[in-house]
Short mmCIF file of N, CA and C in Angstrom, two decimals:
data_model
loop_
_atom_site.label_atom_id
_atom_site.label_comp_id
_atom_site.label_asym_id
_atom_site.label_seq_id
_atom_site.Cartn_x
_atom_site.Cartn_y
_atom_site.Cartn_z
N MET A 5 63.08 108.35 -77.92
CA MET A 5 62.03 107.40 -77.70
C MET A 5 62.28 106.20 -78.63
N THR A 6 62.01 105.01 -78.17
CA THR A 6 62.25 103.79 -78.94
C THR A 6 61.00 103.44 -79.73
N GLU A 7 61.15 103.10 -80.98
CA GLU A 7 60.04 102.70 -81.84
C GLU A 7 59.84 101.20 -81.73
N THR A 8 58.64 100.75 -81.30
CA THR A 8 58.38 99.33 -81.11
C THR A 8 57.56 98.72 -82.23
N ARG A 9 57.04 99.52 -83.17
CA ARG A 9 56.19 98.98 -84.22
C ARG A 9 56.97 98.43 -85.39
N GLY A 10 58.20 98.77 -85.53
CA GLY A 10 58.98 98.33 -86.69
C GLY A 10 58.66 99.16 -87.90
N PRO A 11 59.38 98.93 -89.02
CA PRO A 11 59.15 99.76 -90.21
C PRO A 11 57.78 99.56 -90.84
N GLN A 12 57.27 98.32 -90.85
CA GLN A 12 55.96 98.10 -91.47
C GLN A 12 54.85 98.70 -90.61
N GLY A 13 54.91 98.54 -89.27
CA GLY A 13 53.90 99.10 -88.38
C GLY A 13 53.91 100.61 -88.41
N ARG A 14 55.08 101.20 -88.56
CA ARG A 14 55.18 102.65 -88.63
C ARG A 14 54.53 103.18 -89.90
N ALA A 15 54.73 102.48 -91.01
CA ALA A 15 54.13 102.90 -92.28
C ALA A 15 52.61 102.82 -92.20
N GLU A 16 52.06 101.73 -91.57
CA GLU A 16 50.61 101.60 -91.43
C GLU A 16 50.06 102.69 -90.53
N TYR A 17 50.82 103.05 -89.49
CA TYR A 17 50.39 104.08 -88.55
C TYR A 17 50.34 105.44 -89.24
N GLU A 18 51.37 105.73 -90.03
CA GLU A 18 51.43 107.03 -90.69
C GLU A 18 50.43 107.14 -91.82
N SER A 19 50.02 105.99 -92.42
CA SER A 19 49.06 106.06 -93.52
C SER A 19 47.65 106.33 -93.00
N GLY A 20 47.40 106.11 -91.70
CA GLY A 20 46.09 106.42 -91.11
C GLY A 20 45.06 105.34 -91.30
N THR A 21 45.45 104.13 -91.66
CA THR A 21 44.48 103.06 -91.84
C THR A 21 44.10 102.48 -90.48
N LEU A 22 42.88 102.02 -90.40
CA LEU A 22 42.38 101.41 -89.18
C LEU A 22 42.80 99.94 -89.12
N PRO A 23 42.75 99.32 -87.95
CA PRO A 23 43.20 97.93 -87.85
C PRO A 23 42.44 96.99 -88.77
N GLY A 24 41.16 97.12 -88.90
CA GLY A 24 40.39 96.26 -89.79
C GLY A 24 40.77 96.46 -91.25
N GLU A 25 41.07 97.71 -91.62
CA GLU A 25 41.45 98.00 -92.99
C GLU A 25 42.84 97.49 -93.30
N ARG A 26 43.73 97.50 -92.33
CA ARG A 26 45.09 97.00 -92.54
C ARG A 26 45.07 95.52 -92.88
N ASP A 27 44.25 94.73 -92.14
CA ASP A 27 44.23 93.29 -92.39
C ASP A 27 43.64 92.99 -93.76
N LYS A 28 42.63 93.73 -94.18
CA LYS A 28 42.02 93.48 -95.49
C LYS A 28 43.01 93.80 -96.60
N SER A 29 43.77 94.88 -96.45
CA SER A 29 44.72 95.24 -97.50
C SER A 29 45.92 94.30 -97.48
N ALA A 30 46.32 93.78 -96.33
CA ALA A 30 47.48 92.90 -96.26
C ALA A 30 47.15 91.51 -96.79
N HIS A 31 45.92 91.03 -96.59
CA HIS A 31 45.55 89.68 -97.00
C HIS A 31 44.69 89.67 -98.24
N GLY A 32 44.60 90.73 -98.96
CA GLY A 32 43.82 90.78 -100.18
C GLY A 32 42.33 90.90 -99.95
N GLY A 33 41.87 91.24 -98.73
CA GLY A 33 40.44 91.44 -98.47
C GLY A 33 39.66 90.15 -98.32
N GLN A 34 40.34 89.00 -98.19
CA GLN A 34 39.62 87.73 -98.11
C GLN A 34 39.30 87.32 -96.67
N GLN A 35 40.15 87.61 -95.70
CA GLN A 35 39.98 87.19 -94.31
C GLN A 35 39.30 88.29 -93.50
N PRO A 36 38.30 87.99 -92.70
CA PRO A 36 37.74 89.01 -91.81
C PRO A 36 38.70 89.26 -90.65
N TYR A 37 38.56 90.41 -90.05
CA TYR A 37 39.43 90.77 -88.93
C TYR A 37 38.98 90.04 -87.68
N HIS A 38 39.90 89.39 -86.99
CA HIS A 38 39.64 88.73 -85.71
C HIS A 38 40.53 89.39 -84.67
N PRO A 39 39.92 90.04 -83.66
CA PRO A 39 40.74 90.68 -82.63
C PRO A 39 41.48 89.62 -81.81
N PRO A 40 42.60 89.98 -81.21
CA PRO A 40 43.33 89.00 -80.40
C PRO A 40 42.51 88.59 -79.18
N GLN A 41 42.62 87.33 -78.78
CA GLN A 41 41.87 86.79 -77.65
C GLN A 41 42.65 86.97 -76.36
N ALA A 42 41.96 87.46 -75.34
CA ALA A 42 42.60 87.64 -74.03
C ALA A 42 42.81 86.30 -73.35
N TYR A 43 41.86 85.37 -73.52
CA TYR A 43 41.95 84.05 -72.90
C TYR A 43 41.83 83.01 -74.01
N PRO A 44 42.57 81.92 -73.90
CA PRO A 44 42.45 80.90 -74.95
C PRO A 44 41.08 80.23 -74.90
N ALA A 45 40.65 79.72 -76.03
CA ALA A 45 39.37 79.03 -76.12
C ALA A 45 39.42 77.77 -75.27
N PRO A 46 38.27 77.34 -74.66
CA PRO A 46 38.28 76.13 -73.84
C PRO A 46 38.64 74.91 -74.67
N GLN A 47 39.38 74.00 -74.05
CA GLN A 47 39.80 72.80 -74.75
C GLN A 47 38.63 71.85 -74.86
N ARG A 48 38.39 71.37 -76.04
CA ARG A 48 37.30 70.41 -76.26
C ARG A 48 37.89 69.15 -76.83
N GLY A 49 37.33 68.04 -76.41
CA GLY A 49 37.80 66.74 -76.88
C GLY A 49 37.23 66.43 -78.25
N ALA A 50 37.49 65.22 -78.72
CA ALA A 50 37.01 64.80 -80.04
C ALA A 50 35.49 64.68 -80.06
N ASP A 51 34.87 64.38 -78.90
CA ASP A 51 33.41 64.24 -78.86
C ASP A 51 32.70 65.56 -78.58
N GLY A 52 33.44 66.66 -78.49
CA GLY A 52 32.84 67.98 -78.29
C GLY A 52 32.60 68.32 -76.83
N VAL A 53 33.03 67.47 -75.90
CA VAL A 53 32.84 67.72 -74.48
C VAL A 53 34.05 68.46 -73.95
N ARG A 54 33.80 69.45 -73.14
CA ARG A 54 34.88 70.26 -72.59
C ARG A 54 35.68 69.44 -71.59
N ARG A 55 37.00 69.47 -71.73
CA ARG A 55 37.88 68.77 -70.81
C ARG A 55 38.25 69.69 -69.66
N PRO A 56 38.37 69.14 -68.45
CA PRO A 56 38.79 70.00 -67.33
C PRO A 56 40.24 70.40 -67.48
N ARG A 57 40.54 71.60 -66.99
CA ARG A 57 41.92 72.07 -67.02
C ARG A 57 42.74 71.28 -66.02
N THR A 58 44.00 71.15 -66.31
CA THR A 58 44.88 70.50 -65.34
C THR A 58 45.16 71.49 -64.23
N GLY A 59 45.21 71.01 -63.02
CA GLY A 59 45.45 71.89 -61.87
C GLY A 59 44.21 72.64 -61.45
N ALA A 60 43.04 72.27 -62.00
CA ALA A 60 41.81 72.96 -61.62
C ALA A 60 41.43 72.58 -60.20
N ARG A 61 40.76 73.47 -59.54
CA ARG A 61 40.34 73.25 -58.16
C ARG A 61 39.21 72.23 -58.14
N THR A 62 39.37 71.15 -57.34
CA THR A 62 38.35 70.12 -57.29
C THR A 62 37.45 70.26 -56.07
N THR A 63 37.83 71.09 -55.11
CA THR A 63 36.98 71.28 -53.94
C THR A 63 35.79 72.15 -54.32
N PRO A 64 34.60 71.80 -53.82
CA PRO A 64 33.42 72.61 -54.18
C PRO A 64 33.49 73.99 -53.54
N ARG A 65 33.04 74.98 -54.28
CA ARG A 65 33.00 76.34 -53.76
C ARG A 65 31.68 76.56 -53.03
N THR A 66 31.74 77.31 -51.97
CA THR A 66 30.53 77.68 -51.24
C THR A 66 30.11 79.06 -51.72
N ARG A 67 28.93 79.15 -52.28
CA ARG A 67 28.43 80.44 -52.75
C ARG A 67 27.82 81.18 -51.58
N LYS A 68 28.09 82.47 -51.51
CA LYS A 68 27.53 83.31 -50.46
C LYS A 68 26.78 84.46 -51.09
N ALA A 69 25.71 84.85 -50.43
CA ALA A 69 24.91 85.98 -50.91
C ALA A 69 24.54 86.84 -49.71
N ARG A 70 24.72 88.13 -49.85
CA ARG A 70 24.30 89.07 -48.81
C ARG A 70 22.94 89.61 -49.18
N LEU A 71 21.98 89.34 -48.32
CA LEU A 71 20.61 89.78 -48.57
C LEU A 71 20.15 90.69 -47.44
N ARG A 72 19.14 91.47 -47.73
CA ARG A 72 18.62 92.41 -46.75
C ARG A 72 17.13 92.18 -46.61
N VAL A 73 16.67 92.06 -45.36
CA VAL A 73 15.23 91.92 -45.08
C VAL A 73 14.68 93.34 -45.02
N ALA A 74 14.07 93.77 -46.11
CA ALA A 74 13.61 95.15 -46.21
C ALA A 74 12.23 95.34 -45.61
N LYS A 75 11.39 94.30 -45.65
CA LYS A 75 10.02 94.45 -45.16
C LYS A 75 9.51 93.10 -44.66
N ALA A 76 8.77 93.14 -43.59
CA ALA A 76 8.08 91.95 -43.06
C ALA A 76 6.59 92.17 -43.24
N ASP A 77 5.93 91.28 -43.94
CA ASP A 77 4.50 91.44 -44.20
C ASP A 77 3.72 91.18 -42.90
N PRO A 78 3.01 92.18 -42.38
CA PRO A 78 2.31 92.01 -41.10
C PRO A 78 1.27 90.89 -41.11
N TRP A 79 0.61 90.69 -42.24
CA TRP A 79 -0.41 89.64 -42.32
C TRP A 79 0.23 88.26 -42.16
N SER A 80 1.34 88.01 -42.84
CA SER A 80 1.99 86.70 -42.72
C SER A 80 2.61 86.53 -41.34
N VAL A 81 3.13 87.61 -40.76
CA VAL A 81 3.67 87.53 -39.40
C VAL A 81 2.55 87.20 -38.42
N MET A 82 1.37 87.77 -38.62
CA MET A 82 0.25 87.50 -37.73
C MET A 82 -0.19 86.04 -37.84
N LYS A 83 -0.25 85.50 -39.05
CA LYS A 83 -0.67 84.10 -39.23
C LYS A 83 0.32 83.14 -38.59
N VAL A 84 1.61 83.38 -38.81
CA VAL A 84 2.63 82.48 -38.27
C VAL A 84 2.67 82.58 -36.75
N SER A 85 2.61 83.79 -36.22
CA SER A 85 2.65 83.93 -34.76
C SER A 85 1.40 83.35 -34.11
N PHE A 86 0.26 83.44 -34.78
CA PHE A 86 -0.96 82.84 -34.24
C PHE A 86 -0.82 81.32 -34.14
N LEU A 87 -0.31 80.70 -35.20
CA LEU A 87 -0.14 79.24 -35.17
C LEU A 87 0.90 78.81 -34.14
N LEU A 88 1.99 79.56 -34.05
CA LEU A 88 3.02 79.20 -33.07
C LEU A 88 2.53 79.40 -31.64
N SER A 89 1.76 80.46 -31.40
CA SER A 89 1.27 80.67 -30.03
C SER A 89 0.19 79.67 -29.66
N ILE A 90 -0.60 79.20 -30.63
CA ILE A 90 -1.56 78.12 -30.34
C ILE A 90 -0.81 76.85 -29.95
N ALA A 91 0.26 76.54 -30.70
CA ALA A 91 1.06 75.36 -30.36
C ALA A 91 1.68 75.50 -28.97
N LEU A 92 2.15 76.71 -28.65
CA LEU A 92 2.72 76.95 -27.32
C LEU A 92 1.65 76.84 -26.24
N GLY A 93 0.43 77.29 -26.51
CA GLY A 93 -0.67 77.17 -25.56
C GLY A 93 -1.04 75.72 -25.30
N ILE A 94 -1.08 74.92 -26.35
CA ILE A 94 -1.39 73.48 -26.18
C ILE A 94 -0.29 72.81 -25.35
N CYS A 95 0.96 73.16 -25.65
CA CYS A 95 2.08 72.59 -24.87
C CYS A 95 1.99 73.01 -23.41
N THR A 96 1.56 74.23 -23.15
CA THR A 96 1.43 74.70 -21.76
C THR A 96 0.37 73.92 -21.01
N VAL A 97 -0.78 73.68 -21.63
CA VAL A 97 -1.85 72.93 -20.97
C VAL A 97 -1.41 71.49 -20.70
N ILE A 98 -0.76 70.87 -21.68
CA ILE A 98 -0.30 69.49 -21.50
C ILE A 98 0.77 69.42 -20.41
N ALA A 99 1.71 70.39 -20.40
CA ALA A 99 2.75 70.39 -19.37
C ALA A 99 2.17 70.59 -17.98
N ALA A 100 1.15 71.44 -17.87
CA ALA A 100 0.52 71.64 -16.55
C ALA A 100 -0.19 70.38 -16.08
N ALA A 101 -0.85 69.67 -16.99
CA ALA A 101 -1.54 68.42 -16.62
C ALA A 101 -0.53 67.36 -16.18
N VAL A 102 0.57 67.22 -16.92
CA VAL A 102 1.58 66.23 -16.56
C VAL A 102 2.23 66.59 -15.23
N LEU A 103 2.54 67.86 -15.03
CA LEU A 103 3.15 68.29 -13.77
C LEU A 103 2.20 68.05 -12.59
N TRP A 104 0.91 68.32 -12.79
CA TRP A 104 -0.06 68.09 -11.71
C TRP A 104 -0.12 66.60 -11.37
N MET A 105 -0.14 65.74 -12.39
CA MET A 105 -0.22 64.29 -12.14
C MET A 105 1.03 63.78 -11.42
N VAL A 106 2.18 64.27 -11.78
CA VAL A 106 3.42 63.85 -11.12
C VAL A 106 3.42 64.31 -9.67
N MET A 107 3.03 65.56 -9.44
CA MET A 107 3.01 66.06 -8.06
C MET A 107 1.97 65.34 -7.21
N ASP A 108 0.83 64.98 -7.83
CA ASP A 108 -0.20 64.24 -7.09
C ASP A 108 0.29 62.83 -6.78
N ALA A 109 0.98 62.20 -7.73
CA ALA A 109 1.49 60.85 -7.49
C ALA A 109 2.57 60.85 -6.41
N MET A 110 3.32 61.94 -6.30
CA MET A 110 4.36 62.03 -5.26
C MET A 110 3.76 62.36 -3.89
N GLY A 111 2.52 62.78 -3.85
CA GLY A 111 1.88 63.10 -2.58
C GLY A 111 2.15 64.50 -2.10
N VAL A 112 2.52 65.39 -2.99
CA VAL A 112 2.83 66.77 -2.61
C VAL A 112 1.57 67.48 -2.11
N PHE A 113 0.46 67.29 -2.84
CA PHE A 113 -0.77 68.01 -2.46
C PHE A 113 -1.31 67.55 -1.11
N SER A 114 -1.23 66.26 -0.85
CA SER A 114 -1.76 65.77 0.44
C SER A 114 -0.88 66.22 1.61
N THR A 115 0.44 66.22 1.41
CA THR A 115 1.33 66.65 2.49
C THR A 115 1.21 68.14 2.76
N VAL A 116 1.29 68.94 1.71
CA VAL A 116 1.20 70.40 1.87
C VAL A 116 -0.21 70.78 2.29
N GLY A 117 -1.24 70.08 1.77
CA GLY A 117 -2.62 70.35 2.16
C GLY A 117 -2.87 70.07 3.62
N GLY A 118 -2.29 68.96 4.14
CA GLY A 118 -2.44 68.65 5.56
C GLY A 118 -1.78 69.71 6.44
N THR A 119 -0.61 70.20 6.03
CA THR A 119 0.09 71.23 6.80
C THR A 119 -0.70 72.54 6.79
N ILE A 120 -1.25 72.90 5.64
CA ILE A 120 -2.02 74.15 5.54
C ILE A 120 -3.32 74.04 6.33
N SER A 121 -3.99 72.89 6.29
CA SER A 121 -5.26 72.77 7.02
C SER A 121 -5.03 72.79 8.53
N GLU A 122 -3.88 72.24 8.99
CA GLU A 122 -3.57 72.33 10.42
C GLU A 122 -3.26 73.77 10.84
N ALA A 123 -2.56 74.49 9.95
CA ALA A 123 -2.16 75.86 10.29
C ALA A 123 -3.35 76.81 10.27
N THR A 124 -4.29 76.57 9.37
CA THR A 124 -5.43 77.50 9.25
C THR A 124 -6.66 77.01 10.00
N GLY A 125 -6.63 75.81 10.53
CA GLY A 125 -7.79 75.25 11.20
C GLY A 125 -7.95 75.76 12.63
N SER A 126 -9.16 75.65 13.10
CA SER A 126 -9.46 76.00 14.49
C SER A 126 -10.26 74.85 15.09
N ASN A 127 -10.76 75.04 16.28
CA ASN A 127 -11.54 73.98 16.93
C ASN A 127 -12.85 73.72 16.19
N ASP A 128 -13.44 74.75 15.59
CA ASP A 128 -14.74 74.61 14.94
C ASP A 128 -14.64 74.15 13.49
N SER A 129 -13.55 74.50 12.77
CA SER A 129 -13.44 74.15 11.34
C SER A 129 -12.12 73.41 11.08
N ASN A 130 -12.08 72.76 9.92
CA ASN A 130 -10.90 71.98 9.55
C ASN A 130 -9.81 72.83 8.89
N GLY A 131 -10.11 74.03 8.45
CA GLY A 131 -9.13 74.88 7.79
C GLY A 131 -9.27 74.85 6.27
N PHE A 132 -8.28 75.37 5.60
CA PHE A 132 -8.29 75.49 4.14
C PHE A 132 -7.95 74.14 3.52
N ASP A 133 -8.80 73.70 2.55
CA ASP A 133 -8.58 72.41 1.88
C ASP A 133 -7.87 72.65 0.54
N LEU A 134 -6.57 72.43 0.53
CA LEU A 134 -5.75 72.69 -0.66
C LEU A 134 -6.03 71.67 -1.76
N GLN A 135 -6.31 70.43 -1.40
CA GLN A 135 -6.54 69.39 -2.41
C GLN A 135 -7.78 69.66 -3.23
N SER A 136 -8.82 70.14 -2.62
CA SER A 136 -10.03 70.44 -3.40
C SER A 136 -9.86 71.72 -4.21
N PHE A 137 -9.05 72.66 -3.69
CA PHE A 137 -8.81 73.90 -4.43
C PHE A 137 -7.92 73.67 -5.65
N LEU A 138 -6.91 72.82 -5.52
CA LEU A 138 -6.00 72.55 -6.64
C LEU A 138 -6.34 71.23 -7.33
N SER A 139 -7.62 71.00 -7.60
CA SER A 139 -8.01 69.79 -8.33
C SER A 139 -7.60 69.92 -9.79
N LEU A 140 -7.50 68.79 -10.48
CA LEU A 140 -7.04 68.80 -11.88
C LEU A 140 -7.95 69.62 -12.80
N PRO A 141 -9.28 69.52 -12.71
CA PRO A 141 -10.11 70.34 -13.60
C PRO A 141 -9.92 71.84 -13.37
N ARG A 142 -9.77 72.25 -12.11
CA ARG A 142 -9.59 73.67 -11.82
C ARG A 142 -8.22 74.16 -12.34
N VAL A 143 -7.19 73.35 -12.19
CA VAL A 143 -5.85 73.72 -12.68
C VAL A 143 -5.84 73.81 -14.20
N LEU A 144 -6.50 72.85 -14.87
CA LEU A 144 -6.55 72.88 -16.34
C LEU A 144 -7.38 74.06 -16.86
N LEU A 145 -8.45 74.41 -16.14
CA LEU A 145 -9.25 75.58 -16.54
C LEU A 145 -8.42 76.85 -16.43
N PHE A 146 -7.72 77.01 -15.33
CA PHE A 146 -6.87 78.19 -15.13
C PHE A 146 -5.75 78.24 -16.17
N THR A 147 -5.13 77.10 -16.45
CA THR A 147 -4.06 77.04 -17.46
C THR A 147 -4.60 77.36 -18.85
N SER A 148 -5.80 76.89 -19.17
CA SER A 148 -6.39 77.18 -20.49
C SER A 148 -6.69 78.67 -20.65
N ILE A 149 -7.18 79.29 -19.59
CA ILE A 149 -7.44 80.74 -19.65
C ILE A 149 -6.13 81.50 -19.89
N ILE A 150 -5.07 81.12 -19.19
CA ILE A 150 -3.76 81.76 -19.38
C ILE A 150 -3.26 81.52 -20.81
N ALA A 151 -3.48 80.30 -21.37
CA ALA A 151 -3.02 79.99 -22.72
C ALA A 151 -3.77 80.82 -23.77
N VAL A 152 -5.07 81.02 -23.58
CA VAL A 152 -5.85 81.84 -24.53
C VAL A 152 -5.38 83.29 -24.49
N ILE A 153 -5.15 83.81 -23.29
CA ILE A 153 -4.63 85.18 -23.18
C ILE A 153 -3.26 85.29 -23.84
N ASP A 154 -2.45 84.25 -23.67
CA ASP A 154 -1.12 84.23 -24.28
C ASP A 154 -1.20 84.22 -25.81
N VAL A 155 -2.15 83.46 -26.36
CA VAL A 155 -2.32 83.41 -27.82
C VAL A 155 -2.68 84.80 -28.36
N VAL A 156 -3.61 85.47 -27.70
CA VAL A 156 -4.04 86.80 -28.16
C VAL A 156 -2.91 87.81 -28.05
N LEU A 157 -2.22 87.81 -26.90
CA LEU A 157 -1.15 88.79 -26.70
C LEU A 157 0.05 88.53 -27.61
N ALA A 158 0.44 87.28 -27.77
CA ALA A 158 1.60 86.97 -28.63
C ALA A 158 1.32 87.33 -30.08
N THR A 159 0.10 87.05 -30.56
CA THR A 159 -0.25 87.39 -31.94
C THR A 159 -0.26 88.90 -32.13
N ALA A 160 -0.84 89.62 -31.19
CA ALA A 160 -0.89 91.08 -31.30
C ALA A 160 0.51 91.70 -31.22
N LEU A 161 1.34 91.20 -30.32
CA LEU A 161 2.69 91.77 -30.18
C LEU A 161 3.56 91.46 -31.40
N ALA A 162 3.42 90.27 -31.97
CA ALA A 162 4.21 89.94 -33.16
C ALA A 162 3.79 90.80 -34.35
N THR A 163 2.49 91.02 -34.51
CA THR A 163 2.01 91.88 -35.60
C THR A 163 2.46 93.32 -35.40
N LEU A 164 2.37 93.81 -34.19
CA LEU A 164 2.87 95.15 -33.89
C LEU A 164 4.37 95.24 -34.12
N GLY A 165 5.08 94.19 -33.79
CA GLY A 165 6.52 94.15 -34.04
C GLY A 165 6.84 94.22 -35.52
N ALA A 166 6.03 93.58 -36.37
CA ALA A 166 6.23 93.66 -37.82
C ALA A 166 6.03 95.08 -38.32
N PHE A 167 5.01 95.78 -37.82
CA PHE A 167 4.80 97.17 -38.21
C PHE A 167 5.97 98.05 -37.77
N ILE A 168 6.43 97.86 -36.55
CA ILE A 168 7.56 98.67 -36.05
C ILE A 168 8.82 98.35 -36.84
N TYR A 169 9.04 97.07 -37.20
CA TYR A 169 10.21 96.71 -38.00
C TYR A 169 10.16 97.39 -39.37
N ASN A 170 8.99 97.40 -40.00
CA ASN A 170 8.87 98.04 -41.31
C ASN A 170 9.18 99.53 -41.23
N LEU A 171 8.74 100.18 -40.15
CA LEU A 171 9.04 101.61 -39.98
C LEU A 171 10.54 101.83 -39.78
N SER A 172 11.16 101.02 -38.93
CA SER A 172 12.59 101.22 -38.68
C SER A 172 13.43 100.79 -39.87
N ALA A 173 12.99 99.78 -40.63
CA ALA A 173 13.75 99.35 -41.81
C ALA A 173 13.71 100.43 -42.89
N GLY A 174 12.66 101.23 -42.90
CA GLY A 174 12.61 102.35 -43.84
C GLY A 174 13.68 103.39 -43.55
N PHE A 175 14.06 103.52 -42.29
CA PHE A 175 15.08 104.50 -41.90
C PHE A 175 16.50 103.95 -42.04
N VAL A 176 16.72 102.72 -41.56
CA VAL A 176 18.09 102.19 -41.51
C VAL A 176 18.36 101.12 -42.56
N GLY A 177 17.38 100.69 -43.31
CA GLY A 177 17.62 99.75 -44.40
C GLY A 177 17.28 98.30 -44.09
N GLY A 178 17.06 97.95 -42.88
CA GLY A 178 16.68 96.57 -42.56
C GLY A 178 17.85 95.76 -42.04
N ILE A 179 17.60 94.47 -41.86
CA ILE A 179 18.61 93.55 -41.35
C ILE A 179 19.31 92.90 -42.53
N GLU A 180 20.65 92.89 -42.51
CA GLU A 180 21.42 92.25 -43.57
C GLU A 180 21.80 90.85 -43.14
N LEU A 181 21.59 89.89 -44.03
CA LEU A 181 21.90 88.49 -43.77
C LEU A 181 22.91 88.02 -44.80
N THR A 182 23.81 87.15 -44.42
CA THR A 182 24.71 86.49 -45.36
C THR A 182 24.32 85.03 -45.40
N LEU A 183 23.87 84.59 -46.56
CA LEU A 183 23.43 83.21 -46.74
C LEU A 183 24.51 82.46 -47.51
N ALA A 184 24.78 81.22 -47.11
CA ALA A 184 25.78 80.39 -47.78
C ALA A 184 25.10 79.12 -48.26
N GLU A 185 25.54 78.65 -49.43
CA GLU A 185 24.98 77.45 -50.00
C GLU A 185 25.99 76.33 -49.87
N ASP A 186 25.60 75.22 -49.27
CA ASP A 186 26.48 74.07 -49.15
C ASP A 186 26.26 73.16 -50.33
N GLU A 187 27.37 72.64 -50.86
CA GLU A 187 27.25 71.72 -52.00
C GLU A 187 27.63 70.34 -51.60
#
């Protein structure tokens, strides 16, 4: 076997002194022991500011984090779904009103209404009046009723979905997301 410590290192090894004790005895006990550094100290300029290393990467790094949605709070899910379904209900009523006005301006109701009244009419009566049945107030009332039912059902289903998600997340751990930060 080859000896790599040399004669002085071998003598220190055989004497049983510890590394801290060897340095004190070799330097007269004046210098404290400083272990060797794995990485050199950062370079600092005359003003104490750290200088960048040469060849350092200048492109920004994108930080990524893997997160898990372990629980969805049913109360907050209910509040958010309620507000979103109200907004969807308002959009539905407005869309129905705009669609009715466009169809009325194009003359769809008068043309289809005339065809239906001729088909359902007899000698004694004029037949079914589609224009009076599909008037704007009646269409908006029907659309509003559908929107209110939609608000109640969407809020209830979203809250029930939060409860079911919490139960299933307890078994399988939830949904894992990877989020990245752009710089």
